[in-house]
mmCIF file of C-alpha atoms in Angstrom:
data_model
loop_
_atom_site.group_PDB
_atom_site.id
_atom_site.type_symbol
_atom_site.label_atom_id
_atom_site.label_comp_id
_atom_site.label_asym_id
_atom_site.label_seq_id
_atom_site.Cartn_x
_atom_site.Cartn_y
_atom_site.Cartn_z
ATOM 1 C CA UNK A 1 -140.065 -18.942 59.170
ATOM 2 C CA UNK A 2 -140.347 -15.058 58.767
ATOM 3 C CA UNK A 3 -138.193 -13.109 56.006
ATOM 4 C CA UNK A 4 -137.842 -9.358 56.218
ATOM 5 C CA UNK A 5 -136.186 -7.527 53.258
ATOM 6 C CA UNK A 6 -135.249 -4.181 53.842
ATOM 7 C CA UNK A 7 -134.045 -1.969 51.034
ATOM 8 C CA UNK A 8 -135.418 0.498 48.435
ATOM 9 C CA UNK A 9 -137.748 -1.048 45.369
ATOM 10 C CA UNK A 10 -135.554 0.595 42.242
ATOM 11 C CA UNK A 11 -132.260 -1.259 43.896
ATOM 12 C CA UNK A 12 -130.631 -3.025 41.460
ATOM 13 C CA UNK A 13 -129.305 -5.429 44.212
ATOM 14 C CA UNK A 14 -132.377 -5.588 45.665
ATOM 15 C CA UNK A 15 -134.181 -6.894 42.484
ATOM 16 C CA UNK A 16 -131.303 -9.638 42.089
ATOM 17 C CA UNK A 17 -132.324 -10.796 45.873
ATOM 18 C CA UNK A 18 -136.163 -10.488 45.192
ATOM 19 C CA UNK A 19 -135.760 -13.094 42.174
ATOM 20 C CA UNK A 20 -133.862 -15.131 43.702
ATOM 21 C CA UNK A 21 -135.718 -15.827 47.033
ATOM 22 C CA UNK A 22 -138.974 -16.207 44.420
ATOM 23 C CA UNK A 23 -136.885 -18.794 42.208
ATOM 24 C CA UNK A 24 -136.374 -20.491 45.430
ATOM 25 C CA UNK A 25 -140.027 -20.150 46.875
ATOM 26 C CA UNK A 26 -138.964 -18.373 49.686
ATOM 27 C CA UNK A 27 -142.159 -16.328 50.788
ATOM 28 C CA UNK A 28 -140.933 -12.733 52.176
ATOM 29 C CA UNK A 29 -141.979 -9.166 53.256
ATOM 30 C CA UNK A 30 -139.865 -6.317 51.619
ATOM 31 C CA UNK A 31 -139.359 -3.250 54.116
ATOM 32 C CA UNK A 32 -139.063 -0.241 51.955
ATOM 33 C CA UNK A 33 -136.306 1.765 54.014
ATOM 34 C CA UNK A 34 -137.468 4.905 52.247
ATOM 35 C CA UNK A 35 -141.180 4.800 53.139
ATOM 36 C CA UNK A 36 -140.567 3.292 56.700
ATOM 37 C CA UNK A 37 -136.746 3.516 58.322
ATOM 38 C CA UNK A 38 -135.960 0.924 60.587
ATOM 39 C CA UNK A 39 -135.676 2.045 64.300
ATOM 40 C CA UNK A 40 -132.278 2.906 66.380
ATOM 41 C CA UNK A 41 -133.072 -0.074 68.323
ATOM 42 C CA UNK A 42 -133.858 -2.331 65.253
ATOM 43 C CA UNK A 43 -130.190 -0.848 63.806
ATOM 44 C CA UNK A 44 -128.679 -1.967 67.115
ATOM 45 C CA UNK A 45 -129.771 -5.467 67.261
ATOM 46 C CA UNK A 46 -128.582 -5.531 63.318
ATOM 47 C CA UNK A 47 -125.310 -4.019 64.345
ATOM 48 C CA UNK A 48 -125.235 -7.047 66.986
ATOM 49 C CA UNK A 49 -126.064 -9.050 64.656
ATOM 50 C CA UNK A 50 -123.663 -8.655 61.828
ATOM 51 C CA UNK A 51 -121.337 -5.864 62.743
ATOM 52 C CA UNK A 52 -121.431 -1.997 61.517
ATOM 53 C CA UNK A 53 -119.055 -2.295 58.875
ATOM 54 C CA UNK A 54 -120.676 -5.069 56.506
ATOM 55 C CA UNK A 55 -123.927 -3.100 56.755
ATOM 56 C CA UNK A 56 -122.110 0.201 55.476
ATOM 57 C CA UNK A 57 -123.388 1.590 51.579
ATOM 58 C CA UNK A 58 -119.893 2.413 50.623
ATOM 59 C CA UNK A 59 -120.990 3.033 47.869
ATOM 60 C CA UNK A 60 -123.875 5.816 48.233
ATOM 61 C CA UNK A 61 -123.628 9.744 47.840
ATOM 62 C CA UNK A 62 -124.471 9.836 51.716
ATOM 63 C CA UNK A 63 -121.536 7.589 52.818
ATOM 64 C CA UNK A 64 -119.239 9.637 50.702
ATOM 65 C CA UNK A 65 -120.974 13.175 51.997
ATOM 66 C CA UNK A 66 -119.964 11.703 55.602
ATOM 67 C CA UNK A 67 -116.111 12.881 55.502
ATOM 68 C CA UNK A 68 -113.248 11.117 56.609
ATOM 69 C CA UNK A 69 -114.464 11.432 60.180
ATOM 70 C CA UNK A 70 -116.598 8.090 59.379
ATOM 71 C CA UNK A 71 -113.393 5.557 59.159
ATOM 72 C CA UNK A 72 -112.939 5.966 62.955
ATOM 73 C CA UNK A 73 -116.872 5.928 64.063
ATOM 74 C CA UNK A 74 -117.374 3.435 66.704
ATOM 75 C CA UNK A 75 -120.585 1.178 66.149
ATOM 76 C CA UNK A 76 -122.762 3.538 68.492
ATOM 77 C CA UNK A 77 -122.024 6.655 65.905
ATOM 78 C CA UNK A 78 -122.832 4.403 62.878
ATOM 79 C CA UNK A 79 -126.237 2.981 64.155
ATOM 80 C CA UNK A 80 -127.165 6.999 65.143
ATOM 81 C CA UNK A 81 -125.900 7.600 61.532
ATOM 82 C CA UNK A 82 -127.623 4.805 59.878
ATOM 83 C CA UNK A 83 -130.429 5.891 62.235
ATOM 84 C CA UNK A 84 -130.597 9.243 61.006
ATOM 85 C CA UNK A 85 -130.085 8.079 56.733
ATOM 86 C CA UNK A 86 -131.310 4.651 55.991
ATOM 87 C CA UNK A 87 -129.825 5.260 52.988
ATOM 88 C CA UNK A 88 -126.337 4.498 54.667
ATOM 89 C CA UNK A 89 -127.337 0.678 54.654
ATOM 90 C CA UNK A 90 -126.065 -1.724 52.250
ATOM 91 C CA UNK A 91 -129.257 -3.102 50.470
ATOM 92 C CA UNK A 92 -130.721 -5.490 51.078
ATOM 93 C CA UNK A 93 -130.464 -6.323 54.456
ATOM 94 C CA UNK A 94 -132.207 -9.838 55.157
ATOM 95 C CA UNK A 95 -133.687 -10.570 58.543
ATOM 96 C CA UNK A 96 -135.104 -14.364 59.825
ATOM 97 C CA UNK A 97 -137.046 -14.358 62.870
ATOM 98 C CA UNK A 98 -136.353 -11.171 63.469
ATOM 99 C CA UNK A 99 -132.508 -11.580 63.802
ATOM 100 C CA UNK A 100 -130.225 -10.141 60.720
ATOM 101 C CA UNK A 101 -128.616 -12.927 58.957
ATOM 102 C CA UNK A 102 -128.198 -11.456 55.489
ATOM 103 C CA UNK A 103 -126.807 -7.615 54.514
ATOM 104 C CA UNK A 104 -125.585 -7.143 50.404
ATOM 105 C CA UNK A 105 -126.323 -10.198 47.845
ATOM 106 C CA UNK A 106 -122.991 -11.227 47.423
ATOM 107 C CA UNK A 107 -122.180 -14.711 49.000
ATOM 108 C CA UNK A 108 -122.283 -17.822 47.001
ATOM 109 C CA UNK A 109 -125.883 -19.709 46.887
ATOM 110 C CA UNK A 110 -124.792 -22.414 49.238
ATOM 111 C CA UNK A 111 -123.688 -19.249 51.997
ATOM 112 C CA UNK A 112 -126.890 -17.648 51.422
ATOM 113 C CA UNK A 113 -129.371 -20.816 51.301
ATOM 114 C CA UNK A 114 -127.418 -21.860 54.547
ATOM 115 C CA UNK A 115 -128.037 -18.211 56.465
ATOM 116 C CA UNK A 116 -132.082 -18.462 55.505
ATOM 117 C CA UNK A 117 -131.526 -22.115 56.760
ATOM 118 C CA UNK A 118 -132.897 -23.436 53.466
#
């Protein structure tokens, strides 16, 4: 099994998820989305994967900087946008051989142990 966590290291989210795949043993590689953005493609096949709007940071300065334009973006305008500002992706997003299973760290143990298939 191969875990990918993308997100930035002072996250505060991203922390919560790093303890508690190592209180669980689960062996991972974090992506730092700062230092190395993920690809259009890699967005796509995320976007197929979970949908554009779950992996949205509603929450971030460039989200809100986007204008109100952005509530009717079809998935092909928010994968260039998350394309172009990794920093438009809810942290951290989790993938398992190489699909995207996981994006926020918000679900209930049992949701998330079942999506890493632990």
């Amino acid at each position: 099994m191969s875990i990918q966590v993308y997100g930035i290291p002072n996250c505060g989210t991203c922390k919560k998820a790093f303890k508690w795949l190592e209180d669980n043993g689960v062996e991972y590689e974090f992506i730092n989305t700062k230092e190395d953005p993920p690809t259009r493609e890699t967005i796509q096949n995320w976007v197929e994967s979970l949908g554009s709007q779950p992996m949205r940071n509603t929450s971030g300065q460039s989200y809100r900087a986007l204008g109100e334009s952005k509530k009717t973006w079809t998935d092909a305008q928010w994968i260039e946008a998350f394309a172009q500002d990794a920093m438009l992706l809810k942290r951290p997003l989790v993938v398992k051989d190489g699909k995207a299973v996981l994006v926020g760290f918000r679900d209930k143990e049992e949701a998330m142990k079942a999506k890493l298939g632990l």
